[in-house]
Coordinates of C-alpha atoms in Angstrom, one line a residue:
X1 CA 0.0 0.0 0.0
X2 CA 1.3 3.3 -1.0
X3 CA 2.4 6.3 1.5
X4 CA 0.4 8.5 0.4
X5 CA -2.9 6.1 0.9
X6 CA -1.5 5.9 4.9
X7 CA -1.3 9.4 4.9
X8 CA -5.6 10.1 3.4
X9 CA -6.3 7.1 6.1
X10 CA -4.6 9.4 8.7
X11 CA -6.7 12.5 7.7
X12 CA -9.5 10.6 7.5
X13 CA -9.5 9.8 10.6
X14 CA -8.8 12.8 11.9
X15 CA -11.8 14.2 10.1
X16 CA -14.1 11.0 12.1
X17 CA -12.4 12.4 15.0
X18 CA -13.8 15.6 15.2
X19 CA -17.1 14.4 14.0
X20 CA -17.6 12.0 16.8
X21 CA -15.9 14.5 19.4
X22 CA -18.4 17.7 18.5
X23 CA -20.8 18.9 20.9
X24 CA -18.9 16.1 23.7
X25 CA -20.6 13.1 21.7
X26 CA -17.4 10.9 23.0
X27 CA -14.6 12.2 25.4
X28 CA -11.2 12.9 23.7
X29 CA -9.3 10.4 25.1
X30 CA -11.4 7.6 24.1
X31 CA -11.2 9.1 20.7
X32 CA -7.9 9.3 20.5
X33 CA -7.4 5.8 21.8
X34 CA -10.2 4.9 18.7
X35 CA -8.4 6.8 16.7
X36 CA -5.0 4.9 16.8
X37 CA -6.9 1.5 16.4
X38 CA -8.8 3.1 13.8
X39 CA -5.6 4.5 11.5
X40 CA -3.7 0.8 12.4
X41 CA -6.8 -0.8 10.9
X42 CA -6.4 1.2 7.7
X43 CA -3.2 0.8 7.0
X44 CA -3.2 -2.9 7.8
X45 CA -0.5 -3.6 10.8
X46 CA -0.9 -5.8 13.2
X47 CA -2.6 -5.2 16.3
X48 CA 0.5 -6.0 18.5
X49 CA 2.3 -2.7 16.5
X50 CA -0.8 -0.9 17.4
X51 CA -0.4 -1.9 21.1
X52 CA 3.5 -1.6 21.5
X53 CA 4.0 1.4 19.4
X54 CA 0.6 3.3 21.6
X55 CA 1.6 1.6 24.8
X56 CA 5.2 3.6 23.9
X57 CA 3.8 6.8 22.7
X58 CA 1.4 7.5 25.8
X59 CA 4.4 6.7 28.6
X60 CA 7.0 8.7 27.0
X61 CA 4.7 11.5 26.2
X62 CA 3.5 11.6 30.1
X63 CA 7.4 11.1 31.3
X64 CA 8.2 14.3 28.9
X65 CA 5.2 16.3 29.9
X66 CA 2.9 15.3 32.5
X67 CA 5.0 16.1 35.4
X68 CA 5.5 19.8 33.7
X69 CA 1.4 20.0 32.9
X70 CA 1.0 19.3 37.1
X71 CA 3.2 22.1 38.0
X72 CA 1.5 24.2 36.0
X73 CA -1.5 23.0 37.8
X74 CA -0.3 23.3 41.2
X75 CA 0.7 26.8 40.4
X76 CA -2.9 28.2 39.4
X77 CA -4.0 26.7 42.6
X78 CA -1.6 28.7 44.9
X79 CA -2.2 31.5 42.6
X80 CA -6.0 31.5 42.5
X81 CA -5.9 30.8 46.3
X82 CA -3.5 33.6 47.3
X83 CA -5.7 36.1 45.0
X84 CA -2.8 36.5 42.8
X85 CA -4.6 35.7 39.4
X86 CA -8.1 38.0 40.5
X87 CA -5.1 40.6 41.0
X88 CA -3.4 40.0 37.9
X89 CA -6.7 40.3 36.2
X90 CA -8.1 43.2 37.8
X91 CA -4.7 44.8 37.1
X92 CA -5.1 43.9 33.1
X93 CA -8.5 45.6 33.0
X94 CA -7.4 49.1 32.4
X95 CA -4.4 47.7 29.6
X96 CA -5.0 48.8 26.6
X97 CA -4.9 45.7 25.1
X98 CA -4.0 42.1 27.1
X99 CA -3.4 40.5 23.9
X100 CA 0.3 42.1 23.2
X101 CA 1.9 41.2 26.0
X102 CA 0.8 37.4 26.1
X103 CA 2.4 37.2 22.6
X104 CA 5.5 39.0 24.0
X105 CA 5.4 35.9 26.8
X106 CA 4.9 33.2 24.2
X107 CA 8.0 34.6 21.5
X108 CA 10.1 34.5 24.4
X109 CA 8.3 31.4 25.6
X110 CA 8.8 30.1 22.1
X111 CA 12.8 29.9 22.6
X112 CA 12.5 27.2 25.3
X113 CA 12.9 23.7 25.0
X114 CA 9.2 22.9 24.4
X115 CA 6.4 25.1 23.2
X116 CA 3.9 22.7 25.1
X117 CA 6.2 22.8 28.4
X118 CA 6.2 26.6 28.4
X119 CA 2.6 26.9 27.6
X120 CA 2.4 24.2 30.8
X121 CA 4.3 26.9 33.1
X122 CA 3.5 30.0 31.7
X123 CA -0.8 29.1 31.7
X124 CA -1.2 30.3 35.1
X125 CA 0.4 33.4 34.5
X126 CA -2.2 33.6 31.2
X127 CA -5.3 33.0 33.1
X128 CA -4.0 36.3 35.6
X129 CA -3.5 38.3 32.3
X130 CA -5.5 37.3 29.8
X131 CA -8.4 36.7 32.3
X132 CA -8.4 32.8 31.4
X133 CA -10.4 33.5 28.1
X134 CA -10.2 31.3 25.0
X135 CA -8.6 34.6 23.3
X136 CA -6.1 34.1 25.7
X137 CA -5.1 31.1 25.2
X138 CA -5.2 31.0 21.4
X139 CA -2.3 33.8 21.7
X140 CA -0.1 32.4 23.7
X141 CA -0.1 29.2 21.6
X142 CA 0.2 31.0 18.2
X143 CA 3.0 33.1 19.3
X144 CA 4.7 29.9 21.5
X145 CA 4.6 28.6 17.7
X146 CA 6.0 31.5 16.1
X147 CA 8.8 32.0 18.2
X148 CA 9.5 28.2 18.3
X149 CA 9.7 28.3 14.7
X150 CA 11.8 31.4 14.0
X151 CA 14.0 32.0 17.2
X152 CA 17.1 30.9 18.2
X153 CA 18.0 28.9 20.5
X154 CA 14.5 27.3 19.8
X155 CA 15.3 23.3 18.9
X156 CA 13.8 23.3 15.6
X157 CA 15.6 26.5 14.3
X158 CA 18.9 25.1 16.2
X159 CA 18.9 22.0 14.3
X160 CA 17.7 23.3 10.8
X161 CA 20.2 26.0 10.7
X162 CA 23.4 23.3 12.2
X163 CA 22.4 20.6 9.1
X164 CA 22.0 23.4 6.9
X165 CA 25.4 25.0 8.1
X166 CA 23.5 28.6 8.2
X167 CA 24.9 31.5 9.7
X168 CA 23.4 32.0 13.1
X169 CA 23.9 35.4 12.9
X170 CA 22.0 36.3 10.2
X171 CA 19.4 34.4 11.4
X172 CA 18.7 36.2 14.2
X173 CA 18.5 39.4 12.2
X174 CA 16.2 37.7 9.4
X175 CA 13.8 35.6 12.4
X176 CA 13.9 38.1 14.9
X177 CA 11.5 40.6 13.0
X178 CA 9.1 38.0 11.6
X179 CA 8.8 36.5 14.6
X180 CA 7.2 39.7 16.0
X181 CA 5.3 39.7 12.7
X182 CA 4.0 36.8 13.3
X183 CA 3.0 36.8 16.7
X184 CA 1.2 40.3 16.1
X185 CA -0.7 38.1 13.2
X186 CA -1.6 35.2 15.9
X187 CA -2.7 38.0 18.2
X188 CA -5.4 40.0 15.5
X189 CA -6.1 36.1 14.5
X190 CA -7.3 35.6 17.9
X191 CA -8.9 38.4 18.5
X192 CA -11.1 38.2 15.6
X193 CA -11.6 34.5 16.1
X194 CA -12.1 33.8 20.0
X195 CA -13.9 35.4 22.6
X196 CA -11.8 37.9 25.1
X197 CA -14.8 37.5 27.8
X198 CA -12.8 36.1 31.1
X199 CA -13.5 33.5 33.0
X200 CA -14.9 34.1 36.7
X201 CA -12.7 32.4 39.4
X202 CA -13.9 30.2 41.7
X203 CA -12.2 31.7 44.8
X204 CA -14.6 29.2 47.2
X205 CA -11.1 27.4 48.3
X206 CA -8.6 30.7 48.9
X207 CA -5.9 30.4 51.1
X208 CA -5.4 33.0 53.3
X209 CA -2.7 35.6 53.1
X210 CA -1.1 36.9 56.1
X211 CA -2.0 40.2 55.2
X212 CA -3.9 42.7 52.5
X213 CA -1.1 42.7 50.7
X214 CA -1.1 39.0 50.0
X215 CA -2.9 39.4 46.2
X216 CA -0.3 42.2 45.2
X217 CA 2.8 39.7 46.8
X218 CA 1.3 36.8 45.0
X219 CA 1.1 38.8 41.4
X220 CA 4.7 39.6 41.1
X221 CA 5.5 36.3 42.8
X222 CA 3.4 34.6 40.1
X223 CA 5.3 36.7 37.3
X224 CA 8.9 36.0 38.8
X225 CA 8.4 32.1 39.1
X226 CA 6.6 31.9 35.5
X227 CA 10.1 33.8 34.0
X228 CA 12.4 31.6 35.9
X229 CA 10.6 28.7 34.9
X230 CA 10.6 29.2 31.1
X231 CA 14.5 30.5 31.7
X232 CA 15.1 27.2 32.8
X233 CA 13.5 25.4 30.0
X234 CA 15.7 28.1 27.3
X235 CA 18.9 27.2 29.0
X236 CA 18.0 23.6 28.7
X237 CA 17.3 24.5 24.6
X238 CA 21.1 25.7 24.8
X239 CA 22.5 22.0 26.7
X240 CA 20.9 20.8 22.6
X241 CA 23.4 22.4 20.8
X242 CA 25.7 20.1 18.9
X243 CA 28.8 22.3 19.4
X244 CA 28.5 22.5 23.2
X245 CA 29.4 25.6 23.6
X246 CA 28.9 25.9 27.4
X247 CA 31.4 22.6 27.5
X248 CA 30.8 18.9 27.4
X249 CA 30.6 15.9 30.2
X250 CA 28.9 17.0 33.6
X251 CA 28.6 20.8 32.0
X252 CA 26.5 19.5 29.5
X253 CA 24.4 17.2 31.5
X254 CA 24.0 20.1 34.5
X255 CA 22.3 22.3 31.6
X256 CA 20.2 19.7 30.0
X257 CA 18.5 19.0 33.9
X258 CA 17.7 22.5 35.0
X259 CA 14.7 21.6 31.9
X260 CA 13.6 18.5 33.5
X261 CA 10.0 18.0 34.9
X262 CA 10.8 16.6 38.2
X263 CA 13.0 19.9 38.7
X264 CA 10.9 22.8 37.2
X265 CA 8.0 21.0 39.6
X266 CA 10.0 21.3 42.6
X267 CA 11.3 24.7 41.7
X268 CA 8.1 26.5 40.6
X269 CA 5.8 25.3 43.7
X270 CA 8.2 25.5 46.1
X271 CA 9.4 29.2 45.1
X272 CA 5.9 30.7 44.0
X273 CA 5.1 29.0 48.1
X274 CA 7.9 30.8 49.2
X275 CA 7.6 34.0 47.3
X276 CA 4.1 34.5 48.3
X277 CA 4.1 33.3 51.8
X278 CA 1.0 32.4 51.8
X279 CA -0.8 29.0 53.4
X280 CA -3.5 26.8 53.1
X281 CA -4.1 24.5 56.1
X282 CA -3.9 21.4 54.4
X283 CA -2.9 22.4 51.0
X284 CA -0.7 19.4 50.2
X285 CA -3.4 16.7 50.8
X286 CA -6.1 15.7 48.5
X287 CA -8.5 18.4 50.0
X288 CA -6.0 21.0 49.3
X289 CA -4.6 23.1 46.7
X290 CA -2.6 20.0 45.7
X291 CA -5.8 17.7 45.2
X292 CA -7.9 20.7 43.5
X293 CA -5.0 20.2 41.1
X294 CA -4.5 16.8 40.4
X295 CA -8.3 16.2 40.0
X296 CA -8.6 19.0 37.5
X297 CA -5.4 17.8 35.1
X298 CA -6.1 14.0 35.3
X299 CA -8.3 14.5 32.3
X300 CA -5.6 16.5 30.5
X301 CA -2.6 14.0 31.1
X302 CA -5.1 11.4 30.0
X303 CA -5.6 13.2 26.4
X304 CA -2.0 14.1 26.0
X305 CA -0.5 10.5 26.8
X306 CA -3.1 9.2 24.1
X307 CA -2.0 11.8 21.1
X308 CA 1.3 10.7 22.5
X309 CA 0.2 7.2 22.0
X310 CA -1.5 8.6 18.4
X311 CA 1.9 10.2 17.7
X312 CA 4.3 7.5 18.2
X313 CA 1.9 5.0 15.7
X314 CA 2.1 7.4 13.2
X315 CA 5.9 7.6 13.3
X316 CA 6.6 4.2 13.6
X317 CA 5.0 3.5 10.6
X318 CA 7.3 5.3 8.8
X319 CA 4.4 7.5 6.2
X320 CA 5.6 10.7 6.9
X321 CA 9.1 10.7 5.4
X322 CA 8.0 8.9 2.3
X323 CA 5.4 11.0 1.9
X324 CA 7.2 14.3 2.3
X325 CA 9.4 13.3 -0.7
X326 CA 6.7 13.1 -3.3
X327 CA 7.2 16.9 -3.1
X328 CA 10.8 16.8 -3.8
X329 CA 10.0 16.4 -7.8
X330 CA 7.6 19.6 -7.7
X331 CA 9.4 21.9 -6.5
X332 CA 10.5 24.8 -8.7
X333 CA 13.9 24.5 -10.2
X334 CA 15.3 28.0 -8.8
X335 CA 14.1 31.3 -7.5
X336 CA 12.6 32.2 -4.5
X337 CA 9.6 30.6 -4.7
X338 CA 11.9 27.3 -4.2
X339 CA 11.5 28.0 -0.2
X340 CA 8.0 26.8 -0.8
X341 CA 9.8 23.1 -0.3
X342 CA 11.2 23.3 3.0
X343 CA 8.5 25.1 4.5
X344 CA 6.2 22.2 2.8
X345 CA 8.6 18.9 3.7
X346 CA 8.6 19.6 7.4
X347 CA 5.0 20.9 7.0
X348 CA 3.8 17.5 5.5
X349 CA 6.0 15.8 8.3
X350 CA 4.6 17.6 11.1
X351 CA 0.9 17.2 10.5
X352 CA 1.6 13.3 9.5
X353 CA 3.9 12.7 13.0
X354 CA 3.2 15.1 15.2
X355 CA 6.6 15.7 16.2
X356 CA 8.5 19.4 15.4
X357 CA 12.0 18.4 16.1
X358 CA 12.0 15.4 13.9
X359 CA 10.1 17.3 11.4
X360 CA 12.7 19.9 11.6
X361 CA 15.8 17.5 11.5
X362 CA 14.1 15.5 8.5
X363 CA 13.1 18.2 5.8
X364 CA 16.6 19.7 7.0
X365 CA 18.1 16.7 6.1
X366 CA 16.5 16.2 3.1
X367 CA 17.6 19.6 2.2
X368 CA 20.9 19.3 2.6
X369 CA 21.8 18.2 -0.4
X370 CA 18.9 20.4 -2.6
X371 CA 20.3 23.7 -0.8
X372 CA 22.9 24.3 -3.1
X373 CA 21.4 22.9 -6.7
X374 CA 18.0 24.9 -5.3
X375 CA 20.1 28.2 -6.0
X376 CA 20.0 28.0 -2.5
X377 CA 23.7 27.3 -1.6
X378 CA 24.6 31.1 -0.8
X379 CA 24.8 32.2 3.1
X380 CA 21.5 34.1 2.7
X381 CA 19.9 31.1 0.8
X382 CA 20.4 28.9 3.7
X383 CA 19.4 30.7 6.3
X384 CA 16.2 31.4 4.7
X385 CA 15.9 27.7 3.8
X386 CA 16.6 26.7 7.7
X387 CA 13.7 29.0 8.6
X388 CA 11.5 27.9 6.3
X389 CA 12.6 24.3 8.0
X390 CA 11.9 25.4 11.4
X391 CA 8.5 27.5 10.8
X392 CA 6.9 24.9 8.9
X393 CA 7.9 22.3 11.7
X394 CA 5.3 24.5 13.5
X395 CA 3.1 24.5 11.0
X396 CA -0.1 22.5 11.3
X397 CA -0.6 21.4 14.7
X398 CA -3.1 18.8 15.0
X399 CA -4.8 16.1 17.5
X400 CA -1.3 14.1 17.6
X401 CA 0.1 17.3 19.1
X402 CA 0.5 18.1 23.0
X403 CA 0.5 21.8 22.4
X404 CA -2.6 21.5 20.5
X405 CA -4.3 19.7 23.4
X406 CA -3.1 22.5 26.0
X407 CA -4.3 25.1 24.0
X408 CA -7.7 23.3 23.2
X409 CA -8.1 22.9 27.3
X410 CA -7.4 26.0 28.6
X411 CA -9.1 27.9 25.5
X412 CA -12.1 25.5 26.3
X413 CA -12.6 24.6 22.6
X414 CA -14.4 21.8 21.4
X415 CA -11.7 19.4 19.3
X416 CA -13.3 20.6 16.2
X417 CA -13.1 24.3 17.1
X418 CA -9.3 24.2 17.9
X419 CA -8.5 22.4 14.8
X420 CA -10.4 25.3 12.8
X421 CA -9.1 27.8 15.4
X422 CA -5.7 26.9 16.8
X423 CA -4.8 25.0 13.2
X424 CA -6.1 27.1 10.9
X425 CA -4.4 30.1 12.5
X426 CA -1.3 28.5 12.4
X427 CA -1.6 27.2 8.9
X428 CA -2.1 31.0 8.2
X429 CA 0.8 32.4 10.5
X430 CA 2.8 29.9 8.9
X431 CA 1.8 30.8 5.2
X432 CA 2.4 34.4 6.5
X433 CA 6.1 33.4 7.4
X434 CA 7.0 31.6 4.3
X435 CA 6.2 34.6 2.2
X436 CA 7.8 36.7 4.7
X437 CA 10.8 34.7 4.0
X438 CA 9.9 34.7 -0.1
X439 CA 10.6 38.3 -0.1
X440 CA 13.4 38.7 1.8
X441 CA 14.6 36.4 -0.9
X442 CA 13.6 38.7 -4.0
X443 CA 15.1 41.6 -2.4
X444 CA 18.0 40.2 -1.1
X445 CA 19.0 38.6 -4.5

């Protein structure tokens, strides 16, 4: 059976997906877990693939991100009890607009490790400012993807521009300004798409600050641990590079940890405890702040362990490599409008997968050897090739994607509104890039 026929089965399903999920006809996770069985049926594997590769897929999706989705959790429960979001969004009322400085927070965000681990720590810091409304959230993911695409030290754009050999430099100078032109696009995208109403807290459970100032401490404390948590996951994005520049052996390894989930969850609840000084008699048992927490996210962590599960079936079968190179052949033979084939190879690989990174590393290496007979071999040419690489790895994101599912939850979208929403807009902001990076190439030849 052909490549191509895997890859209409997988849209295919995808499309059942959101029929059967509209309106809350069938829960998400069971329809992911349907889903996988579904696409494994169509392409004919046997069912022991299906249950290895999902069984796979779902642990090291919750072992990545689960821990990181909790803390997040734990965090809007102190915050929400120590009146630090109500303050946050009383504060935000008189802005003239909330919108620009949660895409601000998701470019920068969009540098880190993860775009779906920053969303995890920087949501509680979103509900505060963007008043928890499906605006909000539709933002901070389109501009997490924008600057996860574009900026450096961003994975994606690390490992396009290394296999590419493209001047880091120059990158910044080309991916810095369409970076903010695309996350002003996600934010008018959002605007015009999602409602700004907030959402009313539930402040039923508040812990009790020692004094009146207790809201105002727990803002900036809330702000100050959100930062230092999505530091962490950047320097962790530097421990990636190949060339080590921070040195190799227990150097390397230190930098690579201050990411990991056990660590930001220790650090962020513990400091934003600290920092706000504020208590809850019984806050770390299951009738606390911690319970509240847990109880809330188990549904989450459910739905992103089975489009990890989704994910990792999809990969292992191997479709979306094969079927990126049909597009090799139609590409045009020179000019600028040759950019179109990066952007589309890890495009194409990203939707069928799930997976930036590899989407990244893949059309990168496919490109490798097209760079230089694309017209494309000059310093200029490859930079704008490696960015076209890295924003198309963004491109896309679908129901095998984490940072779709964190978006779709905290925007409170229905599956099939996020994919028109959350997907569409990034299909847009990515179409926006790619002829951002088009011109640059006509008026830089």
């Amino acid at each position: 059976m052909s490549y191509l026929i895997y890859a209409a089965i997988l849209l295919v399903v995808v499309a059942l997906f959101a029929l059967i999920t509209a309106r809350g006809r069938v829960h998400p996770f069971l329809a992911l877990v349907l889903a996988a069985f579904a696409f494994n049926q169509g392409v004919g594997w046997s069912l022991s693939f299906v249950v290895k590769s999902f069984s796979v897929g779902f642990g090291q999706t919750l072992a990545a991100l689960g821990i990181i989705v909790v803390t997040g959790a734990l965090m809007a429960e102190i915050a929400d009890g120590t009146g630090a979001t109500a303050r946050l969004q009383q504060r935000a009322r008189g802005w003239r607009t909330r919108s620009g400085p949660l895409a601000v927070l998701g470019l920068i965000g969009g540098m880190a490790s993860t775009p779906a681990a920053a969303f995890a720590v920087l949501n509680p810091l979103r509900r505060g400012m963007g008043g928890d409304s499906p605006r909000s959230a539709l933002t901070l993911g389109l501009a997490l993807s924008a600057g996860h695409g574009l900026l450096i030290p961003a994975p994606t754009v690390l490992a396009s521009l290394t296999i590419l050999r493209a001047d880091w430099g120059l990158a910044v100078a080309v991916g810095l300004p369409l970076a903010l032109i695309a996350g002003a696009f996600g934010a008018l995208w959002a605007k015009g798409c999602a409602s700004g109403a907030p959402n009313p807290l539930d402040t039923t459970a508040g812990i009790k600050g020692a004094s009146l100032h207790a809201s105002q401490r727990g803002a900036l404390a809330l702000l100050v641990v959100s930062l230092v948590l999505v530091a962490m996951l950047i320097v962790q994005a530097l421990g990636d590079i190949a060339s080590e520049p921070f040195g190799g052996g227990n150097d390397r390894h230190f930098i690579l940890a201050l990411g990991s989930p056990a660590l930001l969850l220790v650090t962020g609840v513990g400091l934003l405890l600290l920092l706000s000084w504020s208590w809850e008699k019984g806050g770390l048992s299951e009738a606390g702040w911690a319970g509240r927490a847990v109880t809330k996210v188990a549904p989450l962590l459910l739905i992103l362990g089975a489009a990890g599960g989704l994910a990792k079936v999809a990969q292992d079968v191997g479709m979306a490599e094969m079927t990126a190179e049909y597009l090799i052949p139609l590409a045009p033979a020179s000019g600028a409008l040759v950019l179109v084939l990066p952007f589309a190879l890890a495009a194409t690989i990203k939707i069928l997968q799930g997976s930036s990174l590899v989407a990244a590393i893949t059309s990168a290496g496919m490109m490798m050897e097209l760079a230089a007979p694309l017209g494309l071999g000059d310093p200029m040419g490859r930079v704008l090739a490696a960015l076209a690489v890295s924003a198309g790895a963004m491109t896309v994101p679908q129901i095998n994607d984490g940072l779709f599912w964190l978006v779709t939850r905290a925007g409170r979208f229905t599956p099939p509104a996020a994919l028109a929403l959350f997907s569409g807009g990034a299909l847009l902001q990515g179409g926006l890039i790619l002829v951002c990076l088009i011109a640059v190439r006509l008026v830089a030849a």
